[in-house]
mmCIF file of C-alpha atoms in Angstrom:
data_model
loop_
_atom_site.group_PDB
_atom_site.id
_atom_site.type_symbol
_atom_site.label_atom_id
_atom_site.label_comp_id
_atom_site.label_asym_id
_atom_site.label_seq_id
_atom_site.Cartn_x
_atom_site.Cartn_y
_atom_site.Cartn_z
ATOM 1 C CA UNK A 1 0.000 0.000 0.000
ATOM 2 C CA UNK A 2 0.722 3.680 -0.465
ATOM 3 C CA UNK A 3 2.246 5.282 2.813
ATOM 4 C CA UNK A 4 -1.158 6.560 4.786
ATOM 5 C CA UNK A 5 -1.024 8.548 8.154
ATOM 6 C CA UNK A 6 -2.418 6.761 11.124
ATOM 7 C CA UNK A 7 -5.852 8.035 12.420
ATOM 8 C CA UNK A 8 -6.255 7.766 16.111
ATOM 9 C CA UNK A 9 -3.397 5.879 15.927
ATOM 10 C CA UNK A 10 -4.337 3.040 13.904
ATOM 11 C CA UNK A 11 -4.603 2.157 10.411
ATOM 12 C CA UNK A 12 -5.514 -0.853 8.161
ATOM 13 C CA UNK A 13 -3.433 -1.661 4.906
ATOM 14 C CA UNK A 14 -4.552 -4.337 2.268
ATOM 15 C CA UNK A 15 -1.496 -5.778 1.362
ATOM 16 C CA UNK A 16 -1.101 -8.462 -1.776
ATOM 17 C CA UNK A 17 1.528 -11.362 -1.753
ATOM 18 C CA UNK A 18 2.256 -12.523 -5.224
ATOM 19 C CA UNK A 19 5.352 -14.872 -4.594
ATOM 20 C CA UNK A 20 4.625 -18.111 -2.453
ATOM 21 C CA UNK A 21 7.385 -19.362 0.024
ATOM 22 C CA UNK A 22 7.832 -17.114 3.307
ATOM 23 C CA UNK A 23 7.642 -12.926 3.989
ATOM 24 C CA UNK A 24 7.660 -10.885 6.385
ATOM 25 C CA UNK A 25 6.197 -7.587 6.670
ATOM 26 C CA UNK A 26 7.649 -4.229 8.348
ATOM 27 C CA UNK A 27 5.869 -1.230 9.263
ATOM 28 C CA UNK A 28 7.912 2.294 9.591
ATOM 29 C CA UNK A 29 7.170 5.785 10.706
ATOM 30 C CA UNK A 30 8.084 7.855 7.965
ATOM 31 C CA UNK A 31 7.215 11.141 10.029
ATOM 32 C CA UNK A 32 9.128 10.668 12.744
ATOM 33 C CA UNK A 33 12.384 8.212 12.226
ATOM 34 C CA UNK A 34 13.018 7.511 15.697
ATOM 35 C CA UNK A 35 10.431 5.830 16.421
ATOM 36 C CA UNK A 36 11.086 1.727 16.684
ATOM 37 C CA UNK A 37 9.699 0.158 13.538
ATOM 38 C CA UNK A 38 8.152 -3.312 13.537
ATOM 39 C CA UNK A 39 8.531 -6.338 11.409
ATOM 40 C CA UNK A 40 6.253 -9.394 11.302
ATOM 41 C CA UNK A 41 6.699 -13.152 12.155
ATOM 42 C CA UNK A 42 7.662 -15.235 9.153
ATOM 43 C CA UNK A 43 4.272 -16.070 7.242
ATOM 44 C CA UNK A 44 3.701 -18.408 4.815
ATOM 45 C CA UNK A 45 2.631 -17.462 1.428
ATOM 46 C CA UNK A 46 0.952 -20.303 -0.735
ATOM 47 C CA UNK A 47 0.515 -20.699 -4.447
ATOM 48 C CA UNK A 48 -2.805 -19.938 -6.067
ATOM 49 C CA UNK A 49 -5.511 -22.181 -7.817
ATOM 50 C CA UNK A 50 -3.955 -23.328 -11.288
ATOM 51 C CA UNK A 51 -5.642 -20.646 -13.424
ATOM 52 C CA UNK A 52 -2.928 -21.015 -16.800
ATOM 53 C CA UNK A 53 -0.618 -22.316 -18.560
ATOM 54 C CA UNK A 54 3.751 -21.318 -18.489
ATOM 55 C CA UNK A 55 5.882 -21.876 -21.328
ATOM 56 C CA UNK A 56 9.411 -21.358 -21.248
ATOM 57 C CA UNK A 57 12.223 -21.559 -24.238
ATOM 58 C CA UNK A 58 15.815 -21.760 -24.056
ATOM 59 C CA UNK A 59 16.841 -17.969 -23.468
ATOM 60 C CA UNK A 60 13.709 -18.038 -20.985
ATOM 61 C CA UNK A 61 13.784 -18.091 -16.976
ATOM 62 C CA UNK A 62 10.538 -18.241 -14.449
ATOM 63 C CA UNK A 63 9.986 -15.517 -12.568
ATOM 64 C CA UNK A 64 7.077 -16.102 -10.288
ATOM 65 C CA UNK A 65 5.468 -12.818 -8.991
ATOM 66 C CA UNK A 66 6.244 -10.929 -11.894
ATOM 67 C CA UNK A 67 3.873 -9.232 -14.196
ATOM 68 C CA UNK A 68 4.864 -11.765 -17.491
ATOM 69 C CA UNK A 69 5.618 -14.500 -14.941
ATOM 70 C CA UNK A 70 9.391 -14.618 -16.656
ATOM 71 C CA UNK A 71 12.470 -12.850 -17.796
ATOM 72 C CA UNK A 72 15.124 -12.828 -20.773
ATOM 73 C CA UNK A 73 14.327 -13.860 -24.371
ATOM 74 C CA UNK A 74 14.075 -16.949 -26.709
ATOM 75 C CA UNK A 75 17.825 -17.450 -28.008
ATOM 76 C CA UNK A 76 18.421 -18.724 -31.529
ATOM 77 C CA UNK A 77 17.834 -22.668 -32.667
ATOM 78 C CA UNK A 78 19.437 -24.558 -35.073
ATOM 79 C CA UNK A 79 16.632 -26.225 -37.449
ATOM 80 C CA UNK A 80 16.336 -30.004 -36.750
ATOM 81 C CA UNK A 81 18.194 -29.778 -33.444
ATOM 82 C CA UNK A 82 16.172 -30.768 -30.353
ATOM 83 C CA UNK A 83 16.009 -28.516 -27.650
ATOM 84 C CA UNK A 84 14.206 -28.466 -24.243
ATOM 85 C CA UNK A 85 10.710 -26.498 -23.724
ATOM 86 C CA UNK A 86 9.558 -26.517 -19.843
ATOM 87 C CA UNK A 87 5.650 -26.018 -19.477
ATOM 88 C CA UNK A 88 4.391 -25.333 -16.284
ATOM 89 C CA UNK A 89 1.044 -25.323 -14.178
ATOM 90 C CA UNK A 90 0.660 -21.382 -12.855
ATOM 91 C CA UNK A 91 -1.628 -19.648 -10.622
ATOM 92 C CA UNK A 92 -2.612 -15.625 -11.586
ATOM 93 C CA UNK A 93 0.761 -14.514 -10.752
ATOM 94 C CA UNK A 94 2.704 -17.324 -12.671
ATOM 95 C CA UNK A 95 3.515 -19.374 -9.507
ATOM 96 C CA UNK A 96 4.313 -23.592 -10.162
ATOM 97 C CA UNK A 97 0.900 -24.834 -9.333
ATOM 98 C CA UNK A 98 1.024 -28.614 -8.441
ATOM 99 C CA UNK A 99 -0.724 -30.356 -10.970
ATOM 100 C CA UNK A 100 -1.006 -33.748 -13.162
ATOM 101 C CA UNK A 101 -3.315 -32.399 -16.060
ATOM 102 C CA UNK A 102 -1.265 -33.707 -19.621
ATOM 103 C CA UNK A 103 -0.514 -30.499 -21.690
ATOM 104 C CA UNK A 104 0.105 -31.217 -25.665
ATOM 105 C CA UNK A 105 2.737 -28.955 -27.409
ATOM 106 C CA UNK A 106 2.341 -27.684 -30.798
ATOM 107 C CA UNK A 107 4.014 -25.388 -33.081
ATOM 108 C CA UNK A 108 3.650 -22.746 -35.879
ATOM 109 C CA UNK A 109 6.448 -25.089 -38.052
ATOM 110 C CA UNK A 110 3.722 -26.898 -39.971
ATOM 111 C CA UNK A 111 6.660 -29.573 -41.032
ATOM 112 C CA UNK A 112 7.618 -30.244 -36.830
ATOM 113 C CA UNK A 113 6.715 -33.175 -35.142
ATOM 114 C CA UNK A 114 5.280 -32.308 -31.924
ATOM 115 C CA UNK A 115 6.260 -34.630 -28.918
ATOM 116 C CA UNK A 116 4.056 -36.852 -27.965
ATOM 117 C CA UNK A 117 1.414 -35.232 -25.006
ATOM 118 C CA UNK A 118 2.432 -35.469 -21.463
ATOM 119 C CA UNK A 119 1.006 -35.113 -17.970
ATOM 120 C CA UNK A 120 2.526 -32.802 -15.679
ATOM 121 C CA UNK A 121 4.375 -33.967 -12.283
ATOM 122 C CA UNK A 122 4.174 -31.365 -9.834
ATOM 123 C CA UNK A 123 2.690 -28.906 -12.238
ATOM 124 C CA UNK A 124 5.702 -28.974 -14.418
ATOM 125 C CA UNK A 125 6.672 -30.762 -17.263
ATOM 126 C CA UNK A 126 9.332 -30.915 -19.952
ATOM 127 C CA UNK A 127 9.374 -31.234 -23.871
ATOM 128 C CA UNK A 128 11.783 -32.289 -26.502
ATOM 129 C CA UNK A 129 11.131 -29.817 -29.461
ATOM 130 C CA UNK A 130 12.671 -30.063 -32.903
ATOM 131 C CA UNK A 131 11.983 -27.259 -35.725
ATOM 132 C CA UNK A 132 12.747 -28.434 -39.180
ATOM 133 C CA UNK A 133 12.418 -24.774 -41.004
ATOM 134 C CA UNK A 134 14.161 -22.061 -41.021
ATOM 135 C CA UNK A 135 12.807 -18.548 -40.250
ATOM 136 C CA UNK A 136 11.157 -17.856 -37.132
ATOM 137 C CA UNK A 137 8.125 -20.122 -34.966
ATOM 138 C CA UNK A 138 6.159 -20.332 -32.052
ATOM 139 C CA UNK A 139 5.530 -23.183 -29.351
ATOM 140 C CA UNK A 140 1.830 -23.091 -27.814
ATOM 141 C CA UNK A 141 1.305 -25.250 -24.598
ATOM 142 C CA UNK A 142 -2.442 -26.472 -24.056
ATOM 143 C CA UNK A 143 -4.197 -28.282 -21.574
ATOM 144 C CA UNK A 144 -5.866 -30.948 -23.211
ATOM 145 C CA UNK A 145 -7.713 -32.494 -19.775
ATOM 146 C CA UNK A 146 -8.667 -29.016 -18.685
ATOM 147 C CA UNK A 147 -10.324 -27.074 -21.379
ATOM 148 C CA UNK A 148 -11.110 -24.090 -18.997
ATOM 149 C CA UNK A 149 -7.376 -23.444 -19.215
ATOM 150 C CA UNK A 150 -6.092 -20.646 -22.078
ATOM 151 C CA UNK A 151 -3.250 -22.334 -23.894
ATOM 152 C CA UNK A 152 0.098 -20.450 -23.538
ATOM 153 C CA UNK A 153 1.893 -18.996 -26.883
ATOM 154 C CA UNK A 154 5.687 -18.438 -27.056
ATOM 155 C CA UNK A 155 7.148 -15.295 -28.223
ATOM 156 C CA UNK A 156 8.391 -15.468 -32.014
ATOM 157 C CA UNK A 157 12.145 -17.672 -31.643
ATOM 158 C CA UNK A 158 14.636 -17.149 -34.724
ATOM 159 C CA UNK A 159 15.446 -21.038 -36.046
ATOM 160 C CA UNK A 160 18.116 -20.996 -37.952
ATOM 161 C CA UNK A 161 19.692 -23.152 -40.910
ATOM 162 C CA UNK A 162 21.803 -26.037 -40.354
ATOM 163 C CA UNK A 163 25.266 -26.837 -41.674
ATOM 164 C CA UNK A 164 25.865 -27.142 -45.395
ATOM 165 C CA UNK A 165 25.374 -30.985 -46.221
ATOM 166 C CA UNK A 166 24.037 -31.112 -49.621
ATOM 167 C CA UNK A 167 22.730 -29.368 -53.341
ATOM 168 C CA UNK A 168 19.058 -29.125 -53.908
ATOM 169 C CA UNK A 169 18.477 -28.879 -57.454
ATOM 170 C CA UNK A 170 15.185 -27.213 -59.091
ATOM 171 C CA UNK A 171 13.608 -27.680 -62.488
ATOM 172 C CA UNK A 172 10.337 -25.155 -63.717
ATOM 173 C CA UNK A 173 7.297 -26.765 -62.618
ATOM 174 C CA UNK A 174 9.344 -27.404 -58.653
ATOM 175 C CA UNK A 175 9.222 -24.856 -55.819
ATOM 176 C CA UNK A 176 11.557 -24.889 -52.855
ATOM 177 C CA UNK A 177 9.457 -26.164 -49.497
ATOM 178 C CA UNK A 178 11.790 -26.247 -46.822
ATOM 179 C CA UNK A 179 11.653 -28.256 -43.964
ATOM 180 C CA UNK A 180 9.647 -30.983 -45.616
ATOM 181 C CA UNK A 181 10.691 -34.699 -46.342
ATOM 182 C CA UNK A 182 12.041 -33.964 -50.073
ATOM 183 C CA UNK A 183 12.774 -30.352 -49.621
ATOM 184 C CA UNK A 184 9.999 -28.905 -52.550
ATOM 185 C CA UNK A 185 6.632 -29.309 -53.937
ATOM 186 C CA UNK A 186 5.435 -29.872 -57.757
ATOM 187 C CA UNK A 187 6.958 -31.781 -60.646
ATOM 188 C CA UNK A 188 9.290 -30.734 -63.836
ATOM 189 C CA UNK A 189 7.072 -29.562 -66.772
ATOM 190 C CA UNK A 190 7.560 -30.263 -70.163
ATOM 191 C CA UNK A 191 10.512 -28.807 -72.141
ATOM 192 C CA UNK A 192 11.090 -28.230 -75.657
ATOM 193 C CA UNK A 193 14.275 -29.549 -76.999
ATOM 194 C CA UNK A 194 16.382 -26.778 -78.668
ATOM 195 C CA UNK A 195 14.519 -24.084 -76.204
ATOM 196 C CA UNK A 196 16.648 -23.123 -72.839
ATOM 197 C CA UNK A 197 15.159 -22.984 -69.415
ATOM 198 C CA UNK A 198 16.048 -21.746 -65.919
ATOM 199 C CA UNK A 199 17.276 -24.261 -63.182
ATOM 200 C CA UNK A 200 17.666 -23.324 -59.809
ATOM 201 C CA UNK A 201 20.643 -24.677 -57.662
ATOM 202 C CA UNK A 202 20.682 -24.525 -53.682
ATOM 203 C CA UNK A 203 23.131 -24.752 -50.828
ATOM 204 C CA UNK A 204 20.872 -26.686 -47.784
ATOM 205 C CA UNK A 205 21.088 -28.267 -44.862
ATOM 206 C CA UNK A 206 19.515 -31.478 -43.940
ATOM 207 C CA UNK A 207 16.488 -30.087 -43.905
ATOM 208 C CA UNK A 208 16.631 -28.599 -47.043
ATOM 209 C CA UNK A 209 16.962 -25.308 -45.695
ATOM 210 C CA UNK A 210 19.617 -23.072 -48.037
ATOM 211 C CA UNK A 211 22.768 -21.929 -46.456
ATOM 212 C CA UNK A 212 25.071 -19.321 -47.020
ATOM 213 C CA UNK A 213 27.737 -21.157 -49.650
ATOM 214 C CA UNK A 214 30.311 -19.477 -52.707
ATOM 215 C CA UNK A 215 30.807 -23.143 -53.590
ATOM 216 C CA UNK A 216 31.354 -24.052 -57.319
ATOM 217 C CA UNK A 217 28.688 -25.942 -58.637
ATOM 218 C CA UNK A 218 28.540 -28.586 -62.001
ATOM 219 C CA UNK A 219 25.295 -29.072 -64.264
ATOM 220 C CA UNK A 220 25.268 -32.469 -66.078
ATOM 221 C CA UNK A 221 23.052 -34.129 -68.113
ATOM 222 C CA UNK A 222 21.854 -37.683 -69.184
ATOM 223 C CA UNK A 223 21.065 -35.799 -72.672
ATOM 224 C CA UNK A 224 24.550 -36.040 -73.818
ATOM 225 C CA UNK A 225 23.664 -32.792 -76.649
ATOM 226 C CA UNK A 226 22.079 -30.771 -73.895
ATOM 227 C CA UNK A 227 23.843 -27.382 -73.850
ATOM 228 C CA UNK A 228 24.875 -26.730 -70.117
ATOM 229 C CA UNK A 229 26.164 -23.669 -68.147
ATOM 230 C CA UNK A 230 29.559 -23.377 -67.243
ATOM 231 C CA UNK A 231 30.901 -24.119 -63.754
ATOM 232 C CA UNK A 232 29.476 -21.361 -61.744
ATOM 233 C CA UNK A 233 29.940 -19.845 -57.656
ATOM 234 C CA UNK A 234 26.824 -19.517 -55.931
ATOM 235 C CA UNK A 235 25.934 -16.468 -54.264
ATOM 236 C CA UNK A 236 24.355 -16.674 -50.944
ATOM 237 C CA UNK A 237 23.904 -20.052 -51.409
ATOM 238 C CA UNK A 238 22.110 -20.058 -54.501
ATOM 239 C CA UNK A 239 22.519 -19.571 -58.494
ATOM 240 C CA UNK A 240 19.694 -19.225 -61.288
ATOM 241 C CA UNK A 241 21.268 -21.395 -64.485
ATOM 242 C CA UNK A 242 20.727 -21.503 -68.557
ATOM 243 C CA UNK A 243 20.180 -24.975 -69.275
ATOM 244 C CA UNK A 244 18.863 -26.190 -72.968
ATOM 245 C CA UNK A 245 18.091 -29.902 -73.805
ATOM 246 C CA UNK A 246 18.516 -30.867 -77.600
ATOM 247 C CA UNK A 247 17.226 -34.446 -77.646
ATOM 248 C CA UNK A 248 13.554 -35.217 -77.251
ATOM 249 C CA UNK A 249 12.982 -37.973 -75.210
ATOM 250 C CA UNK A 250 13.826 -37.753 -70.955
ATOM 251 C CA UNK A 251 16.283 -36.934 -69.113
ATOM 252 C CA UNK A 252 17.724 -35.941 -66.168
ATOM 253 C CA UNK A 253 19.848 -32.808 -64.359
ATOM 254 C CA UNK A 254 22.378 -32.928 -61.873
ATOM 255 C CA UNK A 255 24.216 -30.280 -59.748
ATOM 256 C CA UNK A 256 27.564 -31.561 -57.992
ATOM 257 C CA UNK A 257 29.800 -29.666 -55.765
ATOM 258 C CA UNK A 258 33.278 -28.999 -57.540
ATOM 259 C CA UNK A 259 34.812 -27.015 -54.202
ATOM 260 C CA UNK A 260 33.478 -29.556 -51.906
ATOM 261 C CA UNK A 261 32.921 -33.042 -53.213
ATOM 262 C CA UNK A 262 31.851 -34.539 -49.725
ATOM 263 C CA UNK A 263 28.684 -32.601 -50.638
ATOM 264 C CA UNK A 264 25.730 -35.015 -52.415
ATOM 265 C CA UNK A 265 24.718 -34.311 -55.206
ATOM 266 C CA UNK A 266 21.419 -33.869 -56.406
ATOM 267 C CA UNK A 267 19.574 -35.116 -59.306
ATOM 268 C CA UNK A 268 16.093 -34.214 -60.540
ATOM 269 C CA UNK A 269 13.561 -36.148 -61.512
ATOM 270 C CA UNK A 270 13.443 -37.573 -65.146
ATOM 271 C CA UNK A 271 11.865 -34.467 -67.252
ATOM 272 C CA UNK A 272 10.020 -34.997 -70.637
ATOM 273 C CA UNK A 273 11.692 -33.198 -73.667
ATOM 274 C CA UNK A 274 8.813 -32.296 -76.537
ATOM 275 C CA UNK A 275 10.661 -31.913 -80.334
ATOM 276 C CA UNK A 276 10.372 -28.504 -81.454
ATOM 277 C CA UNK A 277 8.054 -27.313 -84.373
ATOM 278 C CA UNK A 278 8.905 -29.094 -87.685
ATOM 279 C CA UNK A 279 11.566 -27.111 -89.245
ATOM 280 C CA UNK A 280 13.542 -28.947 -91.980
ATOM 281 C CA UNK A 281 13.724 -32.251 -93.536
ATOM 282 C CA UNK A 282 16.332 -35.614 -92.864
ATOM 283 C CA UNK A 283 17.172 -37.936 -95.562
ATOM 284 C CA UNK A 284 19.144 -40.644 -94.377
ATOM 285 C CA UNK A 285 21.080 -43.342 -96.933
ATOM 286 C CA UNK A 286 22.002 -46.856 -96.311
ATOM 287 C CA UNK A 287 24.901 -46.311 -93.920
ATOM 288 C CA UNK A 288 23.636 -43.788 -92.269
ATOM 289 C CA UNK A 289 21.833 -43.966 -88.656
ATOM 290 C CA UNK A 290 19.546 -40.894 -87.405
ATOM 291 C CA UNK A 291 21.115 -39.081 -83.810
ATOM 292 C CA UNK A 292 18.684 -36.830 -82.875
ATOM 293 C CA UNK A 293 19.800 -33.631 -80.655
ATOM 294 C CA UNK A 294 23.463 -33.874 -82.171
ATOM 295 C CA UNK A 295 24.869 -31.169 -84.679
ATOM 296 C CA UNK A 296 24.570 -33.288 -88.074
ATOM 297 C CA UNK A 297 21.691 -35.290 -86.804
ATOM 298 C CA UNK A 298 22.842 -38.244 -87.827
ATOM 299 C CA UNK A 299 26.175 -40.921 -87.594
ATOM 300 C CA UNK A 300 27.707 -42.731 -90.291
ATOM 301 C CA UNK A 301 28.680 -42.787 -94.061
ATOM 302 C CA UNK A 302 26.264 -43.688 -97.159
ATOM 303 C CA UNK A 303 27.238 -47.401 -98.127
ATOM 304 C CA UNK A 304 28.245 -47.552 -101.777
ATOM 305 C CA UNK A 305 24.891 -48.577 -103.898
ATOM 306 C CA UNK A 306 25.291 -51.182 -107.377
ATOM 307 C CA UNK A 307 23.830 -49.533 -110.545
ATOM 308 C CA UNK A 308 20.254 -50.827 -111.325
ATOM 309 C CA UNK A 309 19.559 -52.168 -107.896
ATOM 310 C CA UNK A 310 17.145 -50.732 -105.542
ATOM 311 C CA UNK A 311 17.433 -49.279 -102.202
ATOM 312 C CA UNK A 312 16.006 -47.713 -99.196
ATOM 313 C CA UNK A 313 16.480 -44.014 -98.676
ATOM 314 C CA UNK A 314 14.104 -42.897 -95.581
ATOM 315 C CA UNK A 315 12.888 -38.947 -95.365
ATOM 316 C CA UNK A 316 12.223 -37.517 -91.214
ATOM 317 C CA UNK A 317 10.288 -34.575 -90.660
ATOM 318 C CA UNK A 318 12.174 -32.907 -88.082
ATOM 319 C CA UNK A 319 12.383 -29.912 -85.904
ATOM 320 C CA UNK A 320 16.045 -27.924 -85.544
ATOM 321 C CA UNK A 321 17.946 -30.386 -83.559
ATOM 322 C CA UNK A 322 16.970 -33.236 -85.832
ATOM 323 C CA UNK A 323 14.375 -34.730 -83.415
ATOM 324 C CA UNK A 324 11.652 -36.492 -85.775
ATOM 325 C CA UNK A 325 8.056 -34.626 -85.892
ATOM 326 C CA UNK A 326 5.082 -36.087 -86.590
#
């Protein structure tokens, strides 16, 4: 209470303990210092009725009494390391609260894996909690055998990417999703052969999470006419390369670490190549074989023929790379 003078010599205070354990309580003259003050016995101050949920992250420490019940902030996690979450039972002013109720912990990381629900021992409780993505999340602790409870929300904690382990490689038609099992979403479209395209090449962590890298990286291709980029650094991690197929058919992309070959490799899916428009015609000879997607179109030498004797001569439709039309 505010300092009040006495009236007739007495005076009544309402006075509010908000920290359980033991206090004592002094009263002083502030008029007149020489008077004798006096302190109370040793009382006993006792939690509250559970009335909410506590959640605490590394960074985080109780602090019963208080007006937020705790002090210091979430400090940075790696994504996919565990780390410890403490939920506790509280009464109005964040005291521990004995209490077996079994809290369930989820998270704003739609790719985590919650831990399993527990039930509190002595109103307290502790979680193993693993965030796969990168970026920034939120834990929320609810009561799931007491509904009346509010669940508890965590501030915002900064997850951040794991060590460089591997390439993630993109084709059009694939989008980067981070923290999930393969790393993106959606399938290669159709290319045209003869026609270039962007791929997209990543520095990530396990989690498929891209990390800061100047590495070298390598295109190859199972299309042995494909026209591919030169080795290039990424930057930040990540590089946008020209990449043009010349054989119809399907293939297949890889990006490979020059500067650090423990790295894997990554190789897309197998990607349909459409021939281009027909733009010329192919006459092949006896002795000759067609090679679509190479420069000539074609291997070998015309056989020599005898005077008067028939033979096969066979006419493609084809588009610029020699892949047959229809």
């Amino acid at each position: 209470p505010t300092n009040a003078a006495l009236i007739a010599g007495t005076k009544p205070f309402s006075i509010t303990p908000k920290t359980p354990g033991t206090a004592a309580f002094t009263a002083t003259d502030t008029t007149n210092g020489s008077m004798t003050a006096n302190t109370s016995p040793s009382t006993t101050i006792n939690a509250g009725a559970f009335t909410k949920l506590q959640l605490l992250l590394p960074g985080e420490t109780a602090a019963p009494g208080t007006a937020t019940g705790k002090t210091g902030s979430p400090t940075g996690q790696t994504a996919g390391g565990a780390f410890v979450v403490t939920v506790n039972a509280v009464d109005a002013d964040w005291n521990v609260v004995g209490s077996t109720h079994t809290v369930a912990l989820s998270t704003s990381d739609t790719n985590a894996t919650p831990p399993a629900p527990a039930a509190l021992a002595g109103g307290t409780q502790t979680f193993a909690l693993a965030l796969p993505t990168a970026g920034s999340a939120t834990a929320t602790a609810t009561a799931q055998t007491d509904g009346t409870k509010s669940p508890n929300t965590s501030p915002s904690t900064a997850i951040n990417a794991g060590a460089f382990t591997k390439l993630q490689l993109l084709l059009p038609g694939e989008t980067a999703a981070p923290g999930t099992a393969t790393g993106k979403t959606g399938a290669p479209t159709n290319r045209t052969a003869g026609s270039s395209f962007s791929v997209i090449v990543n520095a990530v962590d396990a989690n498929s999470n891209v990390v800061t890298s100047t590495d070298t990286v390598a295109i190859t291709s199972t299309d042995p006419n494909a026209t591919l980029p030169a080795n290039t650094a990424l930057v930040a991690g990540t590089k946008t390369l020209s990449v043009t197929a010349k054989t119809a058919g399907s293939g297949t992309f890889t990006a490979s670490d020059i500067t650090t070959g423990s790295m894997t490799a990554n190789t897309s899916p197998s990607t349909t190549i459409d021939a281009g428009s027909f733009a010329k015609l192919q006459l092949l000879m006896p002795g000759e074989t067609a090679a679509p997607g190479t420069a000539t179109g074609k291997t070998g030498s015309p056989t020599a023929q005898t005077a008067g004797g028939a033979f096969t001569v066979t006419v493609d439709a084809v588009d610029a790379n020699w892949n047959p039309v229809t």
